[in-house]
Amino acid sequence: EAKAAGKDCHVVFQPQMQRAVQERLEVEMDLGRAVGAGEFFLDYQPAVDLRTEQITGVEALVRWNHPTRGVVMPEEFIAIAEESGLIVSIGRAILGEACRQAASWQRQGHRISMAVNVSGRQFDRHGDLLAVVLAALDDSGLDPGLLTLEITETILMRDADRSAAQLLDLKGLGLRLAIDDFGTGYSSLAYLQQFPVDVLKIDRSFIRDVATAGGTRALVHAFVELGRSFGLETWAEGIEDRHQLRCLQDEGCDSGQGYLFGRPLSAAAVESLINEQTGAAREPAPTA
Ligand code: C2E
Ligand code: MG
Ligand code: MG
Ligand code: MG
């Protein structure tokens, strides 16, 4: 009942709104249950060096294996997990799992870097995040230099001074930092200089039309130049065809990921790709 609703404050509670609220509540309760039941798993999308097209790393991407809905993608539950605070425990499990996986590859002799997405809520709980990352590194034995934390430009710009200080503490753990979805969050260049980051991940929306006449190539060119002048690695998201790849190579973009190189895959599938690649690299060695 809208008790304060006077004549200029008119509350119309429509059945669709009620349904939407109900659905949200259901997802939220379901998420809480899923955390306890361990229904989340990670797929890993290969990232390549654009010069050699060899896999140099992966990005961990969370999925929810729902008992009745099947596999649910992050776009459908991350925002709700954020708002409810459940992302904190889900995020802790993700960091632990991603580091264990990367450490397992490290023990097999592969230097494959592992990129993990950090949500706004996790980033806000700074002390907690530091402790969680440190524990994930210690428990797994992963070389910290093989871990990259991805934080979106939008999250970093909410309070840029505070972000710069937090990033500095995270860097102190010896890991790498990436600005995710770069180009969409209106960073001021002054702040970019203050952020101790290693990688600019150019948002997929700029890659889509990079090879199209009248497209975004000039912007991508500017981002790559920006990265170069700040000494940052540039990394393109969402490369789907060879025209886009060619443009990015010509612009001197360092790394990239996208369906052209591989969809997000199970750890086992990534592992066979890495083994194939290592085998192929060894093959041409002369047999004396
Ligand atoms: P993101 O971090 O920007 O991840 C890249 C997204 O682009 C992934 O979607 C990936 O599957 C998709 N993608 C990669 N290559 C291509 C391509 O060539 N074409 C197209 N059309 N798409 C491509 P996904 O897995 O659905 O994840 C969506 C978003 O959900 C992520 O965007 C990230 O913001 C969030 N997310 C995923 N995993 C996690 C996680 O573990 N923790 C947190 N906090 N957020 C996550
Ligand atoms: Mg990401
Ligand atoms: Mg991204
Ligand atoms: Mg993106």
XYZ file of C-alpha atoms and ligand atoms in Angstrom:
337
model
C 0.000 0.000 0.000
C 1.326 3.417 -0.950
C 0.370 5.356 2.156
C 2.206 8.586 1.311
C 0.840 8.723 -2.240
C -0.830 12.078 -2.595
C -2.158 13.611 -5.767
C 1.274 14.506 -7.221
C 2.917 11.320 -6.032
C 0.983 8.753 -7.910
C 2.058 5.156 -7.376
C 0.896 2.713 -9.983
C 1.826 -0.825 -9.048
C 1.398 -2.809 -12.194
C 1.216 -6.581 -12.343
C 4.342 -6.689 -14.573
C 6.318 -4.847 -11.898
C 5.161 -7.296 -9.307
C 6.218 -10.159 -11.534
C 9.659 -8.610 -12.133
C 10.204 -8.106 -8.395
C 9.073 -11.650 -7.716
C 11.424 -13.045 -10.367
C 14.372 -11.127 -8.944
C 13.673 -12.406 -5.470
C 13.505 -15.930 -6.803
C 16.840 -15.612 -8.627
C 18.377 -14.118 -5.490
C 17.180 -16.964 -3.274
C 18.222 -19.462 -5.899
C 21.699 -17.875 -6.062
C 22.069 -18.180 -2.308
C 21.260 -21.865 -2.564
C 23.607 -22.304 -5.549
C 26.560 -20.886 -3.593
C 26.133 -23.614 -0.975
C 25.562 -26.284 -3.613
C 28.690 -25.282 -5.590
C 26.821 -24.867 -8.877
C 29.246 -22.347 -10.408
C 32.027 -23.347 -12.749
C 34.572 -21.590 -14.940
C 35.165 -21.684 -18.647
C 38.419 -20.279 -19.995
C 38.714 -18.210 -23.151
C 42.117 -18.293 -24.886
C 43.976 -15.007 -25.338
C 46.712 -14.814 -27.958
C 49.766 -12.771 -28.835
C 48.549 -11.057 -32.024
C 51.979 -11.262 -33.666
C 52.369 -15.023 -33.284
C 48.706 -16.012 -32.733
C 49.963 -18.296 -29.955
C 47.947 -18.700 -26.759
C 49.614 -16.782 -23.950
C 46.781 -16.703 -21.443
C 43.121 -17.259 -20.714
C 40.273 -15.297 -19.154
C 38.195 -17.127 -16.541
C 34.454 -16.664 -17.180
C 31.900 -17.882 -14.650
C 28.827 -19.957 -15.520
C 26.019 -21.259 -13.332
C 25.069 -24.889 -13.805
C 21.436 -24.612 -12.725
C 19.595 -27.844 -11.833
C 16.525 -27.001 -13.949
C 17.504 -24.021 -16.157
C 20.723 -25.552 -17.494
C 23.835 -23.404 -17.923
C 23.087 -19.767 -17.041
C 25.415 -17.054 -18.398
C 26.947 -14.314 -16.199
C 24.958 -11.508 -17.836
C 21.841 -13.077 -16.235
C 23.063 -13.309 -12.667
C 26.194 -11.218 -11.945
C 24.220 -7.989 -11.430
C 21.842 -9.692 -8.984
C 24.751 -11.364 -7.202
C 26.352 -7.895 -6.900
C 23.304 -6.204 -5.460
C 22.618 -8.977 -2.981
C 26.279 -9.157 -1.911
C 26.486 -12.843 -2.872
C 29.192 -11.915 -5.401
C 31.644 -11.685 -2.508
C 31.526 -15.409 -1.756
C 31.067 -16.392 -5.418
C 34.050 -14.185 -6.307
C 36.200 -15.790 -3.619
C 35.456 -19.250 -5.018
C 36.216 -18.045 -8.561
C 39.597 -16.614 -7.563
C 40.493 -19.819 -5.735
C 39.512 -22.051 -8.647
C 41.166 -19.890 -11.327
C 44.454 -19.793 -9.396
C 44.397 -23.564 -8.799
C 43.865 -24.134 -12.533
C 46.649 -21.757 -13.580
C 48.989 -23.291 -10.993
C 48.263 -26.730 -12.415
C 49.302 -25.506 -15.884
C 52.332 -23.834 -14.346
C 53.382 -27.177 -12.796
C 53.042 -28.792 -16.254
C 55.582 -26.258 -17.520
C 53.199 -23.893 -19.347
C 53.384 -20.149 -18.763
C 49.724 -19.367 -19.258
C 48.483 -16.202 -17.606
C 45.090 -16.250 -15.898
C 42.797 -13.209 -16.048
C 40.001 -12.983 -13.476
C 37.166 -10.424 -13.427
C 36.689 -8.454 -10.216
C 33.242 -6.993 -9.522
C 32.535 -3.558 -8.047
C 31.402 -4.995 -4.738
C 34.620 -7.018 -4.415
C 36.729 -3.989 -5.303
C 34.923 -1.875 -2.677
C 35.759 -4.372 0.058
C 39.432 -3.603 -0.358
C 40.933 -5.338 2.687
C 38.855 -8.420 2.021
C 39.909 -8.533 -1.648
C 43.597 -8.280 -0.744
C 43.233 -11.142 1.736
C 41.259 -13.281 -0.716
C 43.767 -12.786 -3.544
C 46.704 -13.450 -1.249
C 45.071 -16.654 0.026
C 44.286 -17.817 -3.534
C 47.929 -17.259 -4.560
C 49.357 -18.914 -1.438
C 47.028 -21.914 -1.490
C 47.652 -22.614 -5.183
C 51.345 -21.812 -5.415
C 50.676 -19.766 -8.562
C 53.386 -17.314 -9.608
C 51.641 -13.951 -8.900
C 53.018 -12.646 -12.205
C 50.708 -15.114 -13.972
C 47.565 -13.626 -12.406
C 45.832 -10.621 -13.981
C 42.900 -8.962 -12.239
C 40.429 -7.246 -14.575
C 38.532 -4.248 -13.250
C 36.213 -2.254 -15.485
C 36.919 1.341 -16.288
C 33.484 2.267 -14.913
C 34.289 0.800 -11.490
C 37.700 2.495 -11.389
C 36.270 5.915 -12.253
C 33.604 5.939 -9.502
C 36.225 7.285 -7.091
C 39.434 7.553 -9.053
C 41.726 8.663 -6.206
C 40.612 5.835 -3.978
C 40.913 3.383 -6.899
C 44.497 4.471 -7.560
C 45.459 3.755 -3.934
C 43.704 0.371 -3.955
C 45.325 -0.641 -7.228
C 48.717 0.174 -5.757
C 48.100 -2.234 -2.851
C 46.983 -4.960 -5.256
C 50.094 -4.396 -7.397
C 52.089 -4.980 -4.227
C 51.039 -8.648 -4.399
C 53.094 -8.972 -7.602
C 50.172 -9.521 -9.964
C 49.101 -7.713 -13.122
C 46.146 -5.349 -13.464
C 43.949 -4.761 -16.487
C 41.344 -2.101 -17.178
C 38.417 -4.078 -18.621
C 35.938 -2.683 -21.175
C 38.341 0.194 -21.818
C 36.896 3.074 -23.828
C 33.380 2.820 -22.412
C 33.910 4.544 -19.066
C 35.145 8.062 -19.875
C 38.468 7.896 -17.985
C 40.317 11.117 -17.870
C 43.840 10.684 -19.150
C 45.191 12.237 -15.962
C 43.796 9.305 -14.000
C 45.034 6.752 -16.458
C 48.514 7.940 -15.614
C 47.872 7.468 -11.888
C 46.500 3.944 -12.157
C 49.323 1.390 -11.807
C 47.833 -0.895 -14.468
C 49.544 -3.141 -17.008
C 46.894 -3.836 -19.632
C 44.183 -1.913 -21.487
C 41.456 -4.282 -22.682
C 39.799 -2.435 -25.538
C 36.059 -3.046 -25.343
C 34.440 -5.331 -27.884
C 32.172 -2.526 -29.100
C 35.222 -0.848 -30.704
C 36.486 -4.055 -32.330
C 33.214 -4.971 -34.044
C 33.536 -2.261 -36.733
C 37.303 -1.802 -36.709
C 37.646 -3.141 -40.261
C 34.522 -1.452 -41.642
C 34.710 1.725 -43.751
C 33.703 4.623 -41.520
C 34.117 2.344 -38.510
C 36.108 2.608 -35.299
C 39.633 2.147 -36.606
C 40.703 5.700 -35.736
C 39.571 5.165 -32.150
C 41.385 1.846 -31.889
C 44.491 3.509 -33.340
C 44.258 6.172 -30.610
C 43.813 3.550 -27.847
C 46.864 1.594 -29.039
C 48.938 4.797 -29.181
C 47.707 5.704 -25.710
C 48.750 2.299 -24.419
C 52.146 2.655 -26.065
C 52.805 6.078 -24.577
C 51.883 4.879 -21.093
C 53.863 1.650 -21.499
C 50.760 -0.539 -21.294
C 49.933 -3.729 -23.138
C 46.913 -3.337 -25.409
C 44.475 -6.202 -25.648
C 41.477 -6.375 -27.998
C 38.250 -8.115 -26.956
C 35.818 -9.837 -29.293
C 37.932 -10.502 -32.418
C 35.636 -12.537 -34.658
C 37.199 -12.455 -38.126
C 40.492 -12.105 -39.945
C 39.748 -8.586 -41.233
C 39.501 -7.338 -37.666
C 42.645 -9.277 -36.754
C 44.583 -7.788 -39.683
C 43.602 -4.228 -38.674
C 44.630 -4.817 -35.075
C 47.952 -6.338 -36.158
C 48.586 -3.353 -38.444
C 47.807 -0.987 -35.585
C 50.280 -2.842 -33.361
C 47.788 -4.064 -30.784
C 49.609 -6.620 -28.583
C 47.066 -9.269 -27.595
C 43.518 -10.321 -28.192
C 40.729 -12.743 -27.560
C 37.599 -13.582 -29.482
C 35.669 -16.295 -31.257
C 38.251 -16.267 -34.091
C 40.771 -17.862 -31.700
C 38.377 -19.705 -29.457
C 35.178 -19.553 -27.461
C 35.284 -19.949 -23.709
C 36.173 -23.634 -23.149
C 36.528 -26.145 -20.341
C 39.917 -26.366 -18.657
C 40.491 -29.758 -20.303
C 39.795 -28.350 -23.787
C 42.130 -25.401 -23.201
C 44.770 -27.792 -21.942
C 44.712 -29.823 -25.147
C 45.024 -26.610 -27.205
C 48.047 -25.593 -25.148
C 49.594 -29.035 -25.467
C 49.003 -29.037 -29.237
C 50.662 -25.650 -29.486
C 53.668 -26.762 -27.436
C 53.946 -29.947 -29.508
C 53.807 -27.999 -32.779
C 56.504 -25.650 -31.537
C 58.758 -28.628 -30.760
C 58.111 -30.489 -34.022
C 60.383 -28.576 -36.425
C 63.369 -29.119 -34.122
C 66.054 -30.939 -36.147
C 66.721 -34.540 -35.092
C 70.499 -34.082 -35.337
P 33.981 -9.428 -20.020
O 34.864 -9.530 -18.837
O 34.158 -8.248 -20.898
O 34.192 -10.801 -20.794
C 34.162 -10.940 -22.169
C 32.826 -11.438 -22.660
O 32.831 -11.371 -24.077
C 32.531 -12.901 -22.316
O 31.124 -13.060 -22.146
C 33.004 -13.608 -23.577
O 32.405 -14.881 -23.761
C 32.517 -12.636 -24.614
N 33.259 -12.775 -25.870
C 34.542 -13.134 -26.025
N 34.912 -13.142 -27.305
C 33.822 -12.770 -28.016
C 33.562 -12.598 -29.423
O 34.424 -12.790 -30.290
N 32.315 -12.187 -29.774
C 31.346 -11.955 -28.856
N 30.144 -11.569 -29.302
N 31.546 -12.129 -27.520
C 32.769 -12.532 -27.110
P 30.474 -13.805 -20.891
O 31.255 -15.025 -20.542
O 29.024 -13.933 -21.185
O 30.699 -12.757 -19.732
C 30.052 -11.527 -19.769
C 30.513 -10.618 -18.670
O 30.181 -11.155 -17.375
C 32.026 -10.431 -18.614
O 32.424 -9.474 -19.559
C 32.214 -9.960 -17.197
O 31.904 -8.592 -17.072
C 31.149 -10.755 -16.459
N 31.795 -11.929 -15.846
C 32.108 -13.115 -16.398
N 32.730 -13.918 -15.518
C 32.829 -13.207 -14.363
C 33.395 -13.472 -13.065
O 33.980 -14.531 -12.818
N 33.284 -12.495 -12.119
C 32.685 -11.294 -12.396
N 32.614 -10.382 -11.415
N 32.158 -11.005 -13.594
C 32.226 -11.949 -14.565
Mg 36.836 -9.394 -18.498
Mg 35.775 -7.033 -21.069
Mg 33.271 -6.300 -22.514
